[in-house]
PDB file of C-alpha atoms in Angstrom:
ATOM      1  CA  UNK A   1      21.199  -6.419  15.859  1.00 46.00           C
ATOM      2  CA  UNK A   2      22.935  -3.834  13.932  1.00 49.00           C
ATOM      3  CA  UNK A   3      22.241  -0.098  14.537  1.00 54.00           C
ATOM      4  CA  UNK A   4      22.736   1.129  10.849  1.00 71.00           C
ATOM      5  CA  UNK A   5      20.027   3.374   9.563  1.00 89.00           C
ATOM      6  CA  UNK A   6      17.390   1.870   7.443  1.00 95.00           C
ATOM      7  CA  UNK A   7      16.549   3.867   3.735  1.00 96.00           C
ATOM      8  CA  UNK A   8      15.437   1.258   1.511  1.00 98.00           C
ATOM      9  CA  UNK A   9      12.325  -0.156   2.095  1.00 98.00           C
ATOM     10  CA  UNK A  10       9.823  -2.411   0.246  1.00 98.00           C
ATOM     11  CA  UNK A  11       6.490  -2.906   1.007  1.00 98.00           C
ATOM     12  CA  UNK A  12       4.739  -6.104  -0.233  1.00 95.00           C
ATOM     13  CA  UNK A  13       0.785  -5.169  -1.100  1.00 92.00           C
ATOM     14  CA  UNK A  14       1.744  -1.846  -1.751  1.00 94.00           C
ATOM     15  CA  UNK A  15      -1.311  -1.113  -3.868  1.00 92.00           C
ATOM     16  CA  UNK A  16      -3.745  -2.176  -1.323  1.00 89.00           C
ATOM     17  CA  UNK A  17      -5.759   0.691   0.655  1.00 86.00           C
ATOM     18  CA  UNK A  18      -2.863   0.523   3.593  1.00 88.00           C
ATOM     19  CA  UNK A  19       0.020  -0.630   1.672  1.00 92.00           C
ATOM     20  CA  UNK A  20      -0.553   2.783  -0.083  1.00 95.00           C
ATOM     21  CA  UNK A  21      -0.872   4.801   3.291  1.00 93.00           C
ATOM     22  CA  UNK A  22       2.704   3.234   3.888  1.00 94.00           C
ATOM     23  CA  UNK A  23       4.344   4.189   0.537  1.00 97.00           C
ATOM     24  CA  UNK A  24       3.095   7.474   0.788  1.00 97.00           C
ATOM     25  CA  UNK A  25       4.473   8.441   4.178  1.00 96.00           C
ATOM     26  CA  UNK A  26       7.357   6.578   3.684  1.00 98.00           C
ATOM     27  CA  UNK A  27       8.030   8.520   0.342  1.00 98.00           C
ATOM     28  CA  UNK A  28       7.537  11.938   2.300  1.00 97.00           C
ATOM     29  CA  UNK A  29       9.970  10.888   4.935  1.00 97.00           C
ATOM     30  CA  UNK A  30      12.345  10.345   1.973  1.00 96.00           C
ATOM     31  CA  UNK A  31      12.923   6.581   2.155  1.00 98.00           C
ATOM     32  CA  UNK A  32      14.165   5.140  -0.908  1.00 98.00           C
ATOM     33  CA  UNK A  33      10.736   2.833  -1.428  1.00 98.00           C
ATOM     34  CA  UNK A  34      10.167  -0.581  -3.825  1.00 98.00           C
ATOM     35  CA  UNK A  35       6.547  -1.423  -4.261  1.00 97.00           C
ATOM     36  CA  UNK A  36       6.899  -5.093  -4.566  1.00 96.00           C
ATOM     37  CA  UNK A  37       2.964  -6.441  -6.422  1.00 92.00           C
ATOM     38  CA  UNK A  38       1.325  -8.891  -8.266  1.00 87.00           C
ATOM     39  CA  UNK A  39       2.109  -9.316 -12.286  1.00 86.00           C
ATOM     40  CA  UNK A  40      -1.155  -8.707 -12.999  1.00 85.00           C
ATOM     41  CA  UNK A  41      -1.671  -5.735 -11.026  1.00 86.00           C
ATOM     42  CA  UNK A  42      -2.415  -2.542 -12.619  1.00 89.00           C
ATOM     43  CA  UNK A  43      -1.553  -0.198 -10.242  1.00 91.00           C
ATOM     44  CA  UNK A  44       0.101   2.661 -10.767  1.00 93.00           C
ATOM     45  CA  UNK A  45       2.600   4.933  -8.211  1.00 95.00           C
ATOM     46  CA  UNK A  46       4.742   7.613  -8.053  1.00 95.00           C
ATOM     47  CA  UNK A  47       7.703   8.242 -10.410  1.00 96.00           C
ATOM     48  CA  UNK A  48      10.296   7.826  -7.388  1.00 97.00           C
ATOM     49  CA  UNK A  49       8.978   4.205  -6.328  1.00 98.00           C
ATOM     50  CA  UNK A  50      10.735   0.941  -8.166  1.00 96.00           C
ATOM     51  CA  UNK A  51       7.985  -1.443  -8.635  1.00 96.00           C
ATOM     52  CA  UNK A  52       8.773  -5.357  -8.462  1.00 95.00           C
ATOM     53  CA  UNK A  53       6.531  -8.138  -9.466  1.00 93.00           C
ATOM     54  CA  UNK A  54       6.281 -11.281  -7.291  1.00 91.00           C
ATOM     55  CA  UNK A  55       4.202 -14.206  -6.988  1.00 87.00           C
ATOM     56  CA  UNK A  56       3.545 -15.358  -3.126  1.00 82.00           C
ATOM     57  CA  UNK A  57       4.516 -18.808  -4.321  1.00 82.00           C
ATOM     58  CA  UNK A  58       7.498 -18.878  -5.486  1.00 84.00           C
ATOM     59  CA  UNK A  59      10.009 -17.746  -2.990  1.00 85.00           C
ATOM     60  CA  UNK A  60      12.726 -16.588  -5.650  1.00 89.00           C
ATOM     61  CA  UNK A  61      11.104 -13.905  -7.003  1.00 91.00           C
ATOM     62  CA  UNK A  62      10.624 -12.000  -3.699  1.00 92.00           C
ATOM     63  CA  UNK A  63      14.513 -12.484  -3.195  1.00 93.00           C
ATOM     64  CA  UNK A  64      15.183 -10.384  -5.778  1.00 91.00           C
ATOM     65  CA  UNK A  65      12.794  -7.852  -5.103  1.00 94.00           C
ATOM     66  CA  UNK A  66      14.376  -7.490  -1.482  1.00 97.00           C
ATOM     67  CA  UNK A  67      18.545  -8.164  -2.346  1.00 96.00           C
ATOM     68  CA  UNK A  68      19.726  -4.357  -1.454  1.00 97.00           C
ATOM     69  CA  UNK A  69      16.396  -3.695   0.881  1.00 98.00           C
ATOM     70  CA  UNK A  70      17.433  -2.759   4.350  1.00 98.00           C
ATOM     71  CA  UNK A  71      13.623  -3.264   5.369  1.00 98.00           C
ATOM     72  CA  UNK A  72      10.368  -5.323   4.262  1.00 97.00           C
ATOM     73  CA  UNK A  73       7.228  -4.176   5.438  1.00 96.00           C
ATOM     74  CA  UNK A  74       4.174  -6.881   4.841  1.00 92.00           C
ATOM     75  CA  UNK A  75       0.746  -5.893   4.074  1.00 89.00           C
ATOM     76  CA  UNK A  76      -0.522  -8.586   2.474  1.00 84.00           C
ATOM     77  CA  UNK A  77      -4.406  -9.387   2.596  1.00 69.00           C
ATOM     78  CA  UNK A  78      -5.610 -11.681   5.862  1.00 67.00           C
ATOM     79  CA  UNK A  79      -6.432 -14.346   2.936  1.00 64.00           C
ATOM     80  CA  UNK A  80      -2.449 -14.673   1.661  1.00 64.00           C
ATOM     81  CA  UNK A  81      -1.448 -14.850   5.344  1.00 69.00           C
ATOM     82  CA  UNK A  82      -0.370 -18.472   4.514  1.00 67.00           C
ATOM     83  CA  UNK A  83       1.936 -17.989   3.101  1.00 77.00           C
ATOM     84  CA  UNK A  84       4.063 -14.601   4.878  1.00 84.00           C
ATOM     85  CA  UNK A  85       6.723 -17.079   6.110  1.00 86.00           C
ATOM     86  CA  UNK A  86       7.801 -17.361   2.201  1.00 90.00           C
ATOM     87  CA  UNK A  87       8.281 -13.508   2.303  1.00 92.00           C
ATOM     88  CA  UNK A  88       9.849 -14.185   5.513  1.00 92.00           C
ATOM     89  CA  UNK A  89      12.217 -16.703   4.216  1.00 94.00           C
ATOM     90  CA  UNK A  90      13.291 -14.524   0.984  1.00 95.00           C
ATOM     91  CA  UNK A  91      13.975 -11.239   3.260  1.00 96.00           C
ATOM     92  CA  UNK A  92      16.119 -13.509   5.018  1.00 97.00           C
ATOM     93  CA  UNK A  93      18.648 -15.215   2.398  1.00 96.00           C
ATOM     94  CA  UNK A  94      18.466 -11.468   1.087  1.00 97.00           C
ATOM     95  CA  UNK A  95      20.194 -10.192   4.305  1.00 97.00           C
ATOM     96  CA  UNK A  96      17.254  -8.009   5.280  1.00 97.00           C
ATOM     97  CA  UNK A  97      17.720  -6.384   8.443  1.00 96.00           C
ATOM     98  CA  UNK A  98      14.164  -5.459   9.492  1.00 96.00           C
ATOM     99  CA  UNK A  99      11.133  -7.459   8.875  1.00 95.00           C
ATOM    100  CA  UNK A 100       7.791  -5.741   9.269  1.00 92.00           C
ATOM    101  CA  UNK A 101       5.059  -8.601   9.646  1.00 87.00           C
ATOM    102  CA  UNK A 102       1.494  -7.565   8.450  1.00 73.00           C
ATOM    103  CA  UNK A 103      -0.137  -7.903  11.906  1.00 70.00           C
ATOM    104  CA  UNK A 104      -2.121  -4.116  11.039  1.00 62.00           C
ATOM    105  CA  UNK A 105      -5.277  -4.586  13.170  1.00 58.00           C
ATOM    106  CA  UNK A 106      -5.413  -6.567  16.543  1.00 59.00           C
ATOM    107  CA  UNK A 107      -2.848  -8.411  18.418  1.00 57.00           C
ATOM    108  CA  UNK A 108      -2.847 -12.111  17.724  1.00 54.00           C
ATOM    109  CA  UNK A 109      -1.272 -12.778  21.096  1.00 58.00           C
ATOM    110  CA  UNK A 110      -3.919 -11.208  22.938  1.00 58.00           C
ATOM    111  CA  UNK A 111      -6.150 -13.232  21.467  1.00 57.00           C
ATOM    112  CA  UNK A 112      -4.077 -16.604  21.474  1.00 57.00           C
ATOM    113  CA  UNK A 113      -6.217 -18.439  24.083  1.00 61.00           C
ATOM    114  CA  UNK A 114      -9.526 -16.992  22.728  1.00 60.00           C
ATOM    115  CA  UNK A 115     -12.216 -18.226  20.759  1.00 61.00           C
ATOM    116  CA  UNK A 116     -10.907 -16.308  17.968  1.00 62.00           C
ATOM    117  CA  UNK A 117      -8.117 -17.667  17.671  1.00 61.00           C
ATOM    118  CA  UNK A 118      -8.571 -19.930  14.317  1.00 63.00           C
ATOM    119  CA  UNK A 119      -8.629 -16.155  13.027  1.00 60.00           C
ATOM    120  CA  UNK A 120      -5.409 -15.375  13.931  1.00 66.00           C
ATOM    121  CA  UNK A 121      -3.312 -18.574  13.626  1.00 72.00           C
ATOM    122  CA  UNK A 122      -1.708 -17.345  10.381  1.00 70.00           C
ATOM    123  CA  UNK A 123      -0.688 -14.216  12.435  1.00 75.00           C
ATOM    124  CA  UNK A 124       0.660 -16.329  14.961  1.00 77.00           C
ATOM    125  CA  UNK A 125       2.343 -18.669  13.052  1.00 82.00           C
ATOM    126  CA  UNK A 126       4.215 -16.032  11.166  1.00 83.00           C
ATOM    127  CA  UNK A 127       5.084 -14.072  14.426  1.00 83.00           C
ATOM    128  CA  UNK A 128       6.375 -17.406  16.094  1.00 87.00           C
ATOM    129  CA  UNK A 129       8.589 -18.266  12.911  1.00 87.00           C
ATOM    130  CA  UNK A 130      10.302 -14.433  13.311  1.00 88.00           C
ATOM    131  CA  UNK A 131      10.996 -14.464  16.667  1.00 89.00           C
ATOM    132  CA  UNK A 132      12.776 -17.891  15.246  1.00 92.00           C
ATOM    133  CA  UNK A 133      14.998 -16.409  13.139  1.00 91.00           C
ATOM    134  CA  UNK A 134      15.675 -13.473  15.407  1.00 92.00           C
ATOM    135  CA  UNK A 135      17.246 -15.864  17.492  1.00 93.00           C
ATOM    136  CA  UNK A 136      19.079 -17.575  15.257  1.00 94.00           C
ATOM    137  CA  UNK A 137      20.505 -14.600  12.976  1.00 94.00           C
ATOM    138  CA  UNK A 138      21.753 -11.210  15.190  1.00 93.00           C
ATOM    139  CA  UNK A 139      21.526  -9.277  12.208  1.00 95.00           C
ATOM    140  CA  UNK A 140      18.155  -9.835  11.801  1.00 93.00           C
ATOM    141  CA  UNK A 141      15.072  -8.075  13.532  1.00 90.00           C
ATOM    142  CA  UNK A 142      11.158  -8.286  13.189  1.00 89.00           C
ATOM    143  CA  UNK A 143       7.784  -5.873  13.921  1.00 86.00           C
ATOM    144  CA  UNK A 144       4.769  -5.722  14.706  1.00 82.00           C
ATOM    145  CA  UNK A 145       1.777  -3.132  14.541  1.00 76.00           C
ATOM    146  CA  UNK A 146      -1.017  -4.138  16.175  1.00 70.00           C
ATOM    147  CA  UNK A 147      -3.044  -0.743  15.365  1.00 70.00           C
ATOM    148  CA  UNK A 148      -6.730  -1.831  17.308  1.00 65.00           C
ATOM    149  CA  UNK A 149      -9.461  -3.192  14.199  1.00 61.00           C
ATOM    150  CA  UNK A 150     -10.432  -0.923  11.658  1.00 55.00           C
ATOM    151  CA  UNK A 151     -12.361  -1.455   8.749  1.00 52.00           C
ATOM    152  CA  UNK A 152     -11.815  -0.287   4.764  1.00 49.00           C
ATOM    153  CA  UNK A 153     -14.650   1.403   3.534  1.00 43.00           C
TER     154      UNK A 153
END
């Protein structure tokens, strides 16, 4: 894993309730931040965030909203969990050096042999696939926030 300092960051679900917390305190810690959102978002942000549009489908279009990222930070909604190993996959071809998997809440391990499980198996799946890839590319690194449950209100 390489030690360089990380500055550019995008955060996936940046106009959600905690993809906002993120852009705002990454913003006053004067990272260099891309909110990467739906097309048909209508979100607006700050003057000194680059917005990208990308559709969870097709892995191409988050490729070139991460080429020149030195992080991704996921907060996609529990119901698009599916589908975090193609943000996975683009933040890897684009040479991404930190991966930051939307695990905000509990940890899914902890809860791995539980009756809960089915709940987290998205979570799981994704966190299984980047310790993958970790393995496989020494350039690459992955984490995790498990924060305890909290609820938007």
């Amino acid at each position: 894993m390489t030690s360089e300092l990380i500055r550019k960051v995008a955060v996936v679900g940046a106009s959600g309730n905690t993809g906002r917390a993120i852009v705002d305190a990454l913003l006053s810690r004067e990272f260099v931040v891309t909110a990467v959102t739906r097309a048909s978002t209508n979100a607006t942000f700050p003057a000194a965030v680059s917005i990208k549009t990308a559709d969870l489908e097709v892995k191409d279009s988050f490729y070139s909203a991460f080429r020149g990222q030195d992080a991704v930070v996921s907060v996609i909604a529990k119901q698009a969990l599916d589908s975090e190993t193609t943000l996975i996959d683009a933040a890897v071809e684009a040479k991404v050096k930190r991966f930051i998997s939307s695990y905000f809440g509990f940890s899914s391990s902890a809860l791995r042999d539980s009756r809960l499980r089915k709940a987290v198996e998205a979570k799981m799946k994704s966190q299984e696939y980047l310790v993958q890839l970790s393995q496989n590319y020494d350039w690459f690194s992955w984490t995790s926030l498990a924060t305890g449950l909290y609820f938007d209100l």
